[in-house]
């Protein structure tokens, strides 16, 4: 089955990523640039390393640029011109729906740049005295899924991806999927209370899209590519979700049918990217994209 990893990261001085990207295990890998961050003791790749990975794997690797709220909204134009297909903010110093962020969202909406917002619990970063970065907060408080609903309402043409499923605020995530046509979620990093997700995959959205919940979700791993154990875990996650859809979904739920599972693993993310591509009119670093 075709598969897109719609949320992943690259470590600084990575090893084994090129081999994995060339292996065919994933049809596409979307890398999230968080330049300047160290998460869980792991130093992430910088912007140049991420863009080099895009250039090295045309039509396979795509990247979301780090949206830094300490810099003016004009940075979004620069990120688009460099070849990023979307934006990735992280750990704001207030809530995602704070109106001080609206100029950034407005510009992203105008340019057709989707934004992937982290939701829910977050991996530990550095202590305040060692990381006095303006505009950056601590902990998950400002990243609850419910805050995305306000952004979605204020900017109905902005394409929003909720990173992860917002654990432990799962009900907020399900409300977003139900009511907000321009909010989708990836399932990366999520295996807690999996029974709640399974019971909701068959739910029909009431956002005017005519879709079921599994049609608003993207497969993703959130792995830190470039570390051997992380590369291996990404492949295990693909196997885990594939078997779950095949052995559980195909017996008890509609989402397990092959044509429905294809949407979750590939179709949803691919259609999303292709729709955004029409708006971007960007200079592709990939030398051409697969259709």
PDB file of C-alpha atoms in Angstrom:
ATOM      1  CA  UNK A   1       0.000   0.000   0.000  1.00  0.00           C
ATOM      2  CA  UNK A   2       1.215   3.504  -0.800  1.00  0.00           C
ATOM      3  CA  UNK A   3       2.124   5.505   2.297  1.00  0.00           C
ATOM      4  CA  UNK A   4       2.983   9.112   3.151  1.00  0.00           C
ATOM      5  CA  UNK A   5       4.685  10.045   6.410  1.00  0.00           C
ATOM      6  CA  UNK A   6       3.021  13.425   6.867  1.00  0.00           C
ATOM      7  CA  UNK A   7       4.919  14.556   9.969  1.00  0.00           C
ATOM      8  CA  UNK A   8       8.566  13.796  10.659  1.00  0.00           C
ATOM      9  CA  UNK A   9      11.798  15.531  11.643  1.00  0.00           C
ATOM     10  CA  UNK A  10      15.445  15.326  10.651  1.00  0.00           C
ATOM     11  CA  UNK A  11      18.313  15.285  13.119  1.00  0.00           C
ATOM     12  CA  UNK A  12      21.489  17.297  12.763  1.00  0.00           C
ATOM     13  CA  UNK A  13      24.240  15.353  10.973  1.00  0.00           C
ATOM     14  CA  UNK A  14      21.744  12.615  10.187  1.00  0.00           C
ATOM     15  CA  UNK A  15      22.695   9.073   9.213  1.00  0.00           C
ATOM     16  CA  UNK A  16      20.694   6.581   7.180  1.00  0.00           C
ATOM     17  CA  UNK A  17      18.025   9.043   6.077  1.00  0.00           C
ATOM     18  CA  UNK A  18      19.004   9.041   2.399  1.00  0.00           C
ATOM     19  CA  UNK A  19      18.893   5.244   2.287  1.00  0.00           C
ATOM     20  CA  UNK A  20      15.451   5.195   3.888  1.00  0.00           C
ATOM     21  CA  UNK A  21      14.110   7.910   1.600  1.00  0.00           C
ATOM     22  CA  UNK A  22      15.353   5.930  -1.428  1.00  0.00           C
ATOM     23  CA  UNK A  23      14.019   2.597  -0.147  1.00  0.00           C
ATOM     24  CA  UNK A  24      10.431   3.110  -1.265  1.00  0.00           C
ATOM     25  CA  UNK A  25       9.110   2.418   2.233  1.00  0.00           C
ATOM     26  CA  UNK A  26       7.378   5.798   2.074  1.00  0.00           C
ATOM     27  CA  UNK A  27       6.093   7.444  -1.096  1.00  0.00           C
ATOM     28  CA  UNK A  28       6.525  10.838   0.540  1.00  0.00           C
ATOM     29  CA  UNK A  29       8.116  12.138   3.741  1.00  0.00           C
ATOM     30  CA  UNK A  30       7.139  15.555   5.061  1.00  0.00           C
ATOM     31  CA  UNK A  31       9.905  17.028   7.204  1.00  0.00           C
ATOM     32  CA  UNK A  32       9.130  19.701   9.790  1.00  0.00           C
ATOM     33  CA  UNK A  33      11.911  22.229  10.227  1.00  0.00           C
ATOM     34  CA  UNK A  34      12.345  23.381  13.811  1.00  0.00           C
ATOM     35  CA  UNK A  35      15.652  25.155  13.363  1.00  0.00           C
ATOM     36  CA  UNK A  36      17.334  25.942  16.634  1.00  0.00           C
ATOM     37  CA  UNK A  37      15.453  23.410  18.727  1.00  0.00           C
ATOM     38  CA  UNK A  38      16.828  20.585  20.810  1.00  0.00           C
ATOM     39  CA  UNK A  39      14.091  18.158  21.823  1.00  0.00           C
ATOM     40  CA  UNK A  40      14.536  15.303  24.249  1.00  0.00           C
ATOM     41  CA  UNK A  41      18.282  15.862  24.110  1.00  0.00           C
ATOM     42  CA  UNK A  42      18.300  15.501  20.309  1.00  0.00           C
ATOM     43  CA  UNK A  43      19.576  18.363  18.168  1.00  0.00           C
ATOM     44  CA  UNK A  44      17.421  18.821  15.085  1.00  0.00           C
ATOM     45  CA  UNK A  45      18.689  19.656  11.619  1.00  0.00           C
ATOM     46  CA  UNK A  46      18.826  23.283  10.585  1.00  0.00           C
ATOM     47  CA  UNK A  47      17.002  24.858   7.676  1.00  0.00           C
ATOM     48  CA  UNK A  48      19.821  24.234   5.195  1.00  0.00           C
ATOM     49  CA  UNK A  49      20.041  20.534   6.067  1.00  0.00           C
ATOM     50  CA  UNK A  50      16.286  20.122   5.660  1.00  0.00           C
ATOM     51  CA  UNK A  51      16.263  21.864   2.283  1.00  0.00           C
ATOM     52  CA  UNK A  52      19.231  19.780   1.140  1.00  0.00           C
ATOM     53  CA  UNK A  53      17.224  16.651   1.972  1.00  0.00           C
ATOM     54  CA  UNK A  54      14.348  17.984  -0.163  1.00  0.00           C
ATOM     55  CA  UNK A  55      16.710  18.640  -3.056  1.00  0.00           C
ATOM     56  CA  UNK A  56      18.313  15.187  -2.730  1.00  0.00           C
ATOM     57  CA  UNK A  57      14.978  13.351  -3.028  1.00  0.00           C
ATOM     58  CA  UNK A  58      12.792  14.978  -5.704  1.00  0.00           C
ATOM     59  CA  UNK A  59       9.145  14.072  -5.440  1.00  0.00           C
ATOM     60  CA  UNK A  60       9.660  12.179  -2.187  1.00  0.00           C
ATOM     61  CA  UNK A  61      10.779  14.634   0.506  1.00  0.00           C
ATOM     62  CA  UNK A  62       8.861  17.846   1.167  1.00  0.00           C
ATOM     63  CA  UNK A  63       9.377  20.324   3.990  1.00  0.00           C
ATOM     64  CA  UNK A  64       7.439  22.695   6.231  1.00  0.00           C
ATOM     65  CA  UNK A  65       9.434  25.761   7.281  1.00  0.00           C
ATOM     66  CA  UNK A  66       9.786  26.863  10.874  1.00  0.00           C
ATOM     67  CA  UNK A  67       7.352  29.714  11.552  1.00  0.00           C
ATOM     68  CA  UNK A  68       9.151  31.885  14.096  1.00  0.00           C
ATOM     69  CA  UNK A  69       6.786  34.295  15.848  1.00  0.00           C
ATOM     70  CA  UNK A  70       9.698  36.483  16.929  1.00  0.00           C
ATOM     71  CA  UNK A  71      10.194  37.386  13.254  1.00  0.00           C
ATOM     72  CA  UNK A  72       7.770  39.446  11.106  1.00  0.00           C
ATOM     73  CA  UNK A  73       5.124  37.780   8.925  1.00  0.00           C
ATOM     74  CA  UNK A  74       7.184  38.563   5.820  1.00  0.00           C
ATOM     75  CA  UNK A  75       9.310  35.531   6.709  1.00  0.00           C
ATOM     76  CA  UNK A  76       6.497  33.406   5.249  1.00  0.00           C
ATOM     77  CA  UNK A  77       7.240  34.758   1.755  1.00  0.00           C
ATOM     78  CA  UNK A  78      10.901  33.918   2.237  1.00  0.00           C
ATOM     79  CA  UNK A  79      10.118  30.373   3.351  1.00  0.00           C
ATOM     80  CA  UNK A  80       7.843  29.835   0.368  1.00  0.00           C
ATOM     81  CA  UNK A  81      10.469  31.182  -2.031  1.00  0.00           C
ATOM     82  CA  UNK A  82      13.064  28.826  -0.560  1.00  0.00           C
ATOM     83  CA  UNK A  83      10.847  25.853  -1.414  1.00  0.00           C
ATOM     84  CA  UNK A  84       8.939  25.042   1.768  1.00  0.00           C
ATOM     85  CA  UNK A  85       5.397  23.843   1.067  1.00  0.00           C
ATOM     86  CA  UNK A  86       3.995  24.697   4.507  1.00  0.00           C
ATOM     87  CA  UNK A  87       4.738  26.134   7.943  1.00  0.00           C
ATOM     88  CA  UNK A  88       5.485  24.655  11.364  1.00  0.00           C
ATOM     89  CA  UNK A  89       5.293  26.805  14.517  1.00  0.00           C
ATOM     90  CA  UNK A  90       5.980  25.284  17.930  1.00  0.00           C
ATOM     91  CA  UNK A  91       5.533  26.093  21.633  1.00  0.00           C
ATOM     92  CA  UNK A  92       4.080  29.615  21.434  1.00  0.00           C
ATOM     93  CA  UNK A  93       4.351  31.970  24.387  1.00  0.00           C
ATOM     94  CA  UNK A  94       0.543  32.194  24.456  1.00  0.00           C
ATOM     95  CA  UNK A  95      -2.377  30.319  22.860  1.00  0.00           C
ATOM     96  CA  UNK A  96      -2.526  29.418  19.158  1.00  0.00           C
ATOM     97  CA  UNK A  97      -5.616  31.591  18.741  1.00  0.00           C
ATOM     98  CA  UNK A  98      -4.095  34.746  20.241  1.00  0.00           C
ATOM     99  CA  UNK A  99      -4.867  37.606  17.860  1.00  0.00           C
ATOM    100  CA  UNK A 100      -1.259  38.759  17.885  1.00  0.00           C
ATOM    101  CA  UNK A 101      -0.581  35.774  15.606  1.00  0.00           C
ATOM    102  CA  UNK A 102      -3.321  36.714  13.137  1.00  0.00           C
ATOM    103  CA  UNK A 103      -1.025  38.624  10.726  1.00  0.00           C
ATOM    104  CA  UNK A 104       0.986  35.404  10.299  1.00  0.00           C
ATOM    105  CA  UNK A 105      -2.109  33.331   9.653  1.00  0.00           C
ATOM    106  CA  UNK A 106      -3.466  35.945   7.269  1.00  0.00           C
ATOM    107  CA  UNK A 107      -0.298  35.886   5.176  1.00  0.00           C
ATOM    108  CA  UNK A 108      -0.181  32.080   5.172  1.00  0.00           C
ATOM    109  CA  UNK A 109      -3.798  31.994   4.018  1.00  0.00           C
ATOM    110  CA  UNK A 110      -3.068  34.507   1.232  1.00  0.00           C
ATOM    111  CA  UNK A 111      -0.113  32.460  -0.021  1.00  0.00           C
ATOM    112  CA  UNK A 112      -1.832  29.086   0.269  1.00  0.00           C
ATOM    113  CA  UNK A 113       0.694  27.853   2.840  1.00  0.00           C
ATOM    114  CA  UNK A 114      -0.781  25.221   5.196  1.00  0.00           C
ATOM    115  CA  UNK A 115       0.246  25.317   8.853  1.00  0.00           C
ATOM    116  CA  UNK A 116       0.904  22.242  10.971  1.00  0.00           C
ATOM    117  CA  UNK A 117       0.229  23.131  14.619  1.00  0.00           C
ATOM    118  CA  UNK A 118       1.403  20.886  17.434  1.00  0.00           C
ATOM    119  CA  UNK A 119      -1.478  19.863  19.705  1.00  0.00           C
ATOM    120  CA  UNK A 120      -1.368  18.153  23.084  1.00  0.00           C
ATOM    121  CA  UNK A 121       1.539  17.100  25.250  1.00  0.00           C
ATOM    122  CA  UNK A 122       5.012  18.027  24.019  1.00  0.00           C
ATOM    123  CA  UNK A 123       8.457  16.558  24.410  1.00  0.00           C
ATOM    124  CA  UNK A 124      10.619  18.389  26.899  1.00  0.00           C
ATOM    125  CA  UNK A 125      12.842  21.162  25.573  1.00  0.00           C
ATOM    126  CA  UNK A 126      15.453  23.221  27.435  1.00  0.00           C
ATOM    127  CA  UNK A 127      15.121  25.193  30.641  1.00  0.00           C
ATOM    128  CA  UNK A 128      14.295  28.899  30.451  1.00  0.00           C
ATOM    129  CA  UNK A 129      17.713  30.274  31.404  1.00  0.00           C
ATOM    130  CA  UNK A 130      19.375  28.228  28.660  1.00  0.00           C
ATOM    131  CA  UNK A 131      16.818  29.127  26.026  1.00  0.00           C
ATOM    132  CA  UNK A 132      15.815  32.759  26.246  1.00  0.00           C
ATOM    133  CA  UNK A 133      14.302  32.714  22.769  1.00  0.00           C
ATOM    134  CA  UNK A 134      11.672  35.438  22.249  1.00  0.00           C
ATOM    135  CA  UNK A 135       8.241  34.196  21.314  1.00  0.00           C
ATOM    136  CA  UNK A 136       8.762  30.670  22.621  1.00  0.00           C
ATOM    137  CA  UNK A 137       6.811  29.212  25.490  1.00  0.00           C
ATOM    138  CA  UNK A 138       7.019  26.097  27.621  1.00  0.00           C
ATOM    139  CA  UNK A 139       4.726  23.135  28.039  1.00  0.00           C
ATOM    140  CA  UNK A 140       1.529  22.230  26.159  1.00  0.00           C
ATOM    141  CA  UNK A 141      -0.874  24.812  27.627  1.00  0.00           C
ATOM    142  CA  UNK A 142      -1.063  27.078  24.579  1.00  0.00           C
ATOM    143  CA  UNK A 143      -1.308  24.159  22.172  1.00  0.00           C
ATOM    144  CA  UNK A 144      -4.643  22.614  23.122  1.00  0.00           C
ATOM    145  CA  UNK A 145      -6.655  21.479  20.086  1.00  0.00           C
ATOM    146  CA  UNK A 146      -9.563  23.753  20.996  1.00  0.00           C
ATOM    147  CA  UNK A 147      -7.487  26.830  20.167  1.00  0.00           C
ATOM    148  CA  UNK A 148      -7.320  25.729  16.524  1.00  0.00           C
ATOM    149  CA  UNK A 149     -11.087  26.086  16.192  1.00  0.00           C
ATOM    150  CA  UNK A 150     -10.761  29.843  16.669  1.00  0.00           C
ATOM    151  CA  UNK A 151      -8.020  30.041  14.044  1.00  0.00           C
ATOM    152  CA  UNK A 152     -10.124  27.958  11.644  1.00  0.00           C
ATOM    153  CA  UNK A 153     -13.135  30.233  12.090  1.00  0.00           C
ATOM    154  CA  UNK A 154     -11.153  33.438  11.655  1.00  0.00           C
ATOM    155  CA  UNK A 155      -9.324  32.109   8.589  1.00  0.00           C
ATOM    156  CA  UNK A 156     -11.668  29.697   6.797  1.00  0.00           C
ATOM    157  CA  UNK A 157      -9.370  29.345   3.776  1.00  0.00           C
ATOM    158  CA  UNK A 158      -6.287  28.563   5.859  1.00  0.00           C
ATOM    159  CA  UNK A 159      -5.418  24.877   5.665  1.00  0.00           C
ATOM    160  CA  UNK A 160      -4.752  23.611   9.185  1.00  0.00           C
ATOM    161  CA  UNK A 161      -3.139  20.338  10.199  1.00  0.00           C
ATOM    162  CA  UNK A 162      -3.345  19.485  13.873  1.00  0.00           C
ATOM    163  CA  UNK A 163      -0.079  17.753  14.670  1.00  0.00           C
ATOM    164  CA  UNK A 164      -0.902  14.575  16.599  1.00  0.00           C
ATOM    165  CA  UNK A 165      -4.341  14.130  18.122  1.00  0.00           C
ATOM    166  CA  UNK A 166      -4.046  16.515  21.035  1.00  0.00           C
ATOM    167  CA  UNK A 167      -3.731  13.945  23.817  1.00  0.00           C
ATOM    168  CA  UNK A 168      -5.036  14.191  26.533  1.00  0.00           C
ATOM    169  CA  UNK A 169      -7.622  16.628  25.056  1.00  0.00           C
ATOM    170  CA  UNK A 170      -8.989  14.122  22.558  1.00  0.00           C
ATOM    171  CA  UNK A 171     -12.571  15.334  22.707  1.00  0.00           C
ATOM    172  CA  UNK A 172     -11.420  18.781  21.569  1.00  0.00           C
ATOM    173  CA  UNK A 173      -9.753  17.171  18.570  1.00  0.00           C
ATOM    174  CA  UNK A 174     -12.892  15.243  17.650  1.00  0.00           C
ATOM    175  CA  UNK A 175     -14.941  18.433  17.857  1.00  0.00           C
ATOM    176  CA  UNK A 176     -12.484  20.119  15.465  1.00  0.00           C
ATOM    177  CA  UNK A 177     -12.784  17.256  12.984  1.00  0.00           C
ATOM    178  CA  UNK A 178     -16.562  17.374  13.289  1.00  0.00           C
ATOM    179  CA  UNK A 179     -17.158  21.119  12.963  1.00  0.00           C
ATOM    180  CA  UNK A 180     -14.175  22.636  11.111  1.00  0.00           C
ATOM    181  CA  UNK A 181     -13.881  21.863   7.415  1.00  0.00           C
ATOM    182  CA  UNK A 182     -10.376  23.348   7.194  1.00  0.00           C
ATOM    183  CA  UNK A 183      -8.925  21.285  10.075  1.00  0.00           C
ATOM    184  CA  UNK A 184      -7.377  17.860   9.575  1.00  0.00           C
ATOM    185  CA  UNK A 185      -5.073  15.968  11.936  1.00  0.00           C
ATOM    186  CA  UNK A 186      -2.137  13.632  11.680  1.00  0.00           C
ATOM    187  CA  UNK A 187      -1.983  10.690  14.089  1.00  0.00           C
ATOM    188  CA  UNK A 188       1.759  10.792  14.806  1.00  0.00           C
ATOM    189  CA  UNK A 189       2.968  10.039  18.294  1.00  0.00           C
ATOM    190  CA  UNK A 190      -0.447   8.708  19.219  1.00  0.00           C
ATOM    191  CA  UNK A 191      -1.128   5.319  20.742  1.00  0.00           C
ATOM    192  CA  UNK A 192      -2.703   6.241  24.085  1.00  0.00           C
ATOM    193  CA  UNK A 193      -6.389   5.368  24.446  1.00  0.00           C
ATOM    194  CA  UNK A 194      -6.394   4.025  20.909  1.00  0.00           C
ATOM    195  CA  UNK A 195      -9.874   2.597  21.426  1.00  0.00           C
ATOM    196  CA  UNK A 196     -11.236   6.161  21.431  1.00  0.00           C
ATOM    197  CA  UNK A 197      -9.706   6.827  18.038  1.00  0.00           C
ATOM    198  CA  UNK A 198     -11.008   3.566  16.591  1.00  0.00           C
ATOM    199  CA  UNK A 199     -14.538   4.293  17.775  1.00  0.00           C
ATOM    200  CA  UNK A 200     -14.430   7.695  16.060  1.00  0.00           C
ATOM    201  CA  UNK A 201     -12.919   6.762  12.701  1.00  0.00           C
ATOM    202  CA  UNK A 202     -16.372   5.863  11.367  1.00  0.00           C
ATOM    203  CA  UNK A 203     -17.951   9.123  12.543  1.00  0.00           C
ATOM    204  CA  UNK A 204     -19.240  11.411   9.800  1.00  0.00           C
ATOM    205  CA  UNK A 205     -18.060  15.015   9.964  1.00  0.00           C
ATOM    206  CA  UNK A 206     -20.655  17.779  10.105  1.00  0.00           C
ATOM    207  CA  UNK A 207     -18.366  20.418   8.598  1.00  0.00           C
ATOM    208  CA  UNK A 208     -19.904  20.408   5.141  1.00  0.00           C
ATOM    209  CA  UNK A 209     -17.140  18.288   3.648  1.00  0.00           C
ATOM    210  CA  UNK A 210     -19.169  15.071   3.504  1.00  0.00           C
ATOM    211  CA  UNK A 211     -16.200  13.159   4.881  1.00  0.00           C
ATOM    212  CA  UNK A 212     -15.833  10.588   7.613  1.00  0.00           C
ATOM    213  CA  UNK A 213     -13.200  11.079  10.298  1.00  0.00           C
ATOM    214  CA  UNK A 214     -10.715   8.660   8.728  1.00  0.00           C
ATOM    215  CA  UNK A 215     -10.802  10.876   5.635  1.00  0.00           C
ATOM    216  CA  UNK A 216      -9.614  13.823   7.741  1.00  0.00           C
ATOM    217  CA  UNK A 217      -6.633  12.001   9.254  1.00  0.00           C
ATOM    218  CA  UNK A 218      -3.109  11.506   7.904  1.00  0.00           C
ATOM    219  CA  UNK A 219      -0.729   8.687   8.736  1.00  0.00           C
ATOM    220  CA  UNK A 220       2.497  10.082  10.232  1.00  0.00           C
ATOM    221  CA  UNK A 221       5.316   8.947  12.509  1.00  0.00           C
ATOM    222  CA  UNK A 222       6.851  12.084  14.126  1.00  0.00           C
ATOM    223  CA  UNK A 223      10.161  10.200  14.142  1.00  0.00           C
ATOM    224  CA  UNK A 224      13.517  11.962  14.235  1.00  0.00           C
ATOM    225  CA  UNK A 225      14.974  10.584  11.021  1.00  0.00           C
ATOM    226  CA  UNK A 226      18.724  10.169  10.947  1.00  0.00           C
ATOM    227  CA  UNK A 227      19.053   8.064  14.111  1.00  0.00           C
ATOM    228  CA  UNK A 228      19.085   4.311  13.480  1.00  0.00           C
ATOM    229  CA  UNK A 229      16.538   3.470  16.162  1.00  0.00           C
ATOM    230  CA  UNK A 230      14.226   6.255  14.963  1.00  0.00           C
ATOM    231  CA  UNK A 231      14.461   5.095  11.336  1.00  0.00           C
ATOM    232  CA  UNK A 232      13.571   1.566  12.432  1.00  0.00           C
ATOM    233  CA  UNK A 233      10.681   2.782  14.587  1.00  0.00           C
ATOM    234  CA  UNK A 234       9.154   4.617  11.628  1.00  0.00           C
ATOM    235  CA  UNK A 235       8.988   1.341   9.700  1.00  0.00           C
ATOM    236  CA  UNK A 236       7.469  -0.419  12.704  1.00  0.00           C
ATOM    237  CA  UNK A 237       4.801   2.260  13.008  1.00  0.00           C
ATOM    238  CA  UNK A 238       3.877   1.823   9.369  1.00  0.00           C
ATOM    239  CA  UNK A 239       3.557  -1.915   9.978  1.00  0.00           C
ATOM    240  CA  UNK A 240       1.543  -1.412  13.170  1.00  0.00           C
ATOM    241  CA  UNK A 241      -1.075   0.848  11.569  1.00  0.00           C
ATOM    242  CA  UNK A 242      -1.226  -1.288   8.420  1.00  0.00           C
ATOM    243  CA  UNK A 243      -1.992  -4.399  10.450  1.00  0.00           C
ATOM    244  CA  UNK A 244      -4.476  -2.515  12.618  1.00  0.00           C
ATOM    245  CA  UNK A 245      -6.459  -1.408   9.587  1.00  0.00           C
ATOM    246  CA  UNK A 246      -6.239  -4.843   7.989  1.00  0.00           C
ATOM    247  CA  UNK A 247      -6.914  -7.102  10.963  1.00  0.00           C
ATOM    248  CA  UNK A 248      -9.279  -4.925  13.010  1.00  0.00           C
ATOM    249  CA  UNK A 249     -10.738  -2.389  10.622  1.00  0.00           C
ATOM    250  CA  UNK A 250     -11.570  -4.839   7.860  1.00  0.00           C
ATOM    251  CA  UNK A 251     -13.563  -7.024  10.265  1.00  0.00           C
ATOM    252  CA  UNK A 252     -15.503  -4.549  12.370  1.00  0.00           C
ATOM    253  CA  UNK A 253     -15.315  -1.110  10.732  1.00  0.00           C
ATOM    254  CA  UNK A 254     -15.802   0.513   7.335  1.00  0.00           C
ATOM    255  CA  UNK A 255     -12.426   2.273   7.517  1.00  0.00           C
ATOM    256  CA  UNK A 256     -10.627  -1.047   7.188  1.00  0.00           C
ATOM    257  CA  UNK A 257     -11.800  -1.670   3.627  1.00  0.00           C
ATOM    258  CA  UNK A 258      -8.776  -1.377   1.285  1.00  0.00           C
ATOM    259  CA  UNK A 259     -10.156   1.626  -0.588  1.00  0.00           C
ATOM    260  CA  UNK A 260     -10.883   3.410   2.709  1.00  0.00           C
ATOM    261  CA  UNK A 261      -7.541   2.522   4.306  1.00  0.00           C
ATOM    262  CA  UNK A 262      -5.776   3.939   1.243  1.00  0.00           C
ATOM    263  CA  UNK A 263      -7.140   7.368   2.127  1.00  0.00           C
ATOM    264  CA  UNK A 264      -5.621   7.273   5.606  1.00  0.00           C
ATOM    265  CA  UNK A 265      -2.183   6.057   4.503  1.00  0.00           C
ATOM    266  CA  UNK A 266      -1.841   7.996   1.265  1.00  0.00           C
ATOM    267  CA  UNK A 267      -4.852   9.587  -0.424  1.00  0.00           C
ATOM    268  CA  UNK A 268      -5.769  12.200   2.180  1.00  0.00           C
ATOM    269  CA  UNK A 269      -2.265  13.654   2.466  1.00  0.00           C
ATOM    270  CA  UNK A 270      -1.565  13.448  -1.251  1.00  0.00           C
ATOM    271  CA  UNK A 271      -4.793  15.259  -2.154  1.00  0.00           C
ATOM    272  CA  UNK A 272      -4.079  17.856   0.526  1.00  0.00           C
ATOM    273  CA  UNK A 273      -0.595  18.550  -0.825  1.00  0.00           C
ATOM    274  CA  UNK A 274      -1.734  18.697  -4.421  1.00  0.00           C
ATOM    275  CA  UNK A 275      -4.463  21.181  -3.537  1.00  0.00           C
ATOM    276  CA  UNK A 276      -1.958  23.375  -1.724  1.00  0.00           C
ATOM    277  CA  UNK A 277       0.444  23.077  -4.648  1.00  0.00           C
ATOM    278  CA  UNK A 278      -2.063  24.782  -6.938  1.00  0.00           C
ATOM    279  CA  UNK A 279      -1.944  27.865  -4.722  1.00  0.00           C
ATOM    280  CA  UNK A 280       1.761  28.012  -4.043  1.00  0.00           C
ATOM    281  CA  UNK A 281       3.170  28.486  -7.569  1.00  0.00           C
ATOM    282  CA  UNK A 282       6.553  27.946  -5.972  1.00  0.00           C
ATOM    283  CA  UNK A 283       9.985  27.341  -7.447  1.00  0.00           C
ATOM    284  CA  UNK A 284      10.257  23.619  -6.784  1.00  0.00           C
ATOM    285  CA  UNK A 285      13.527  22.461  -5.277  1.00  0.00           C
ATOM    286  CA  UNK A 286      12.604  18.947  -6.293  1.00  0.00           C
ATOM    287  CA  UNK A 287      12.979  19.368 -10.043  1.00  0.00           C
ATOM    288  CA  UNK A 288       9.376  18.310 -10.622  1.00  0.00           C
ATOM    289  CA  UNK A 289       6.708  16.594  -8.552  1.00  0.00           C
ATOM    290  CA  UNK A 290       4.987  13.289  -9.030  1.00  0.00           C
ATOM    291  CA  UNK A 291       1.287  13.511  -9.753  1.00  0.00           C
TER     292      UNK A 291
END
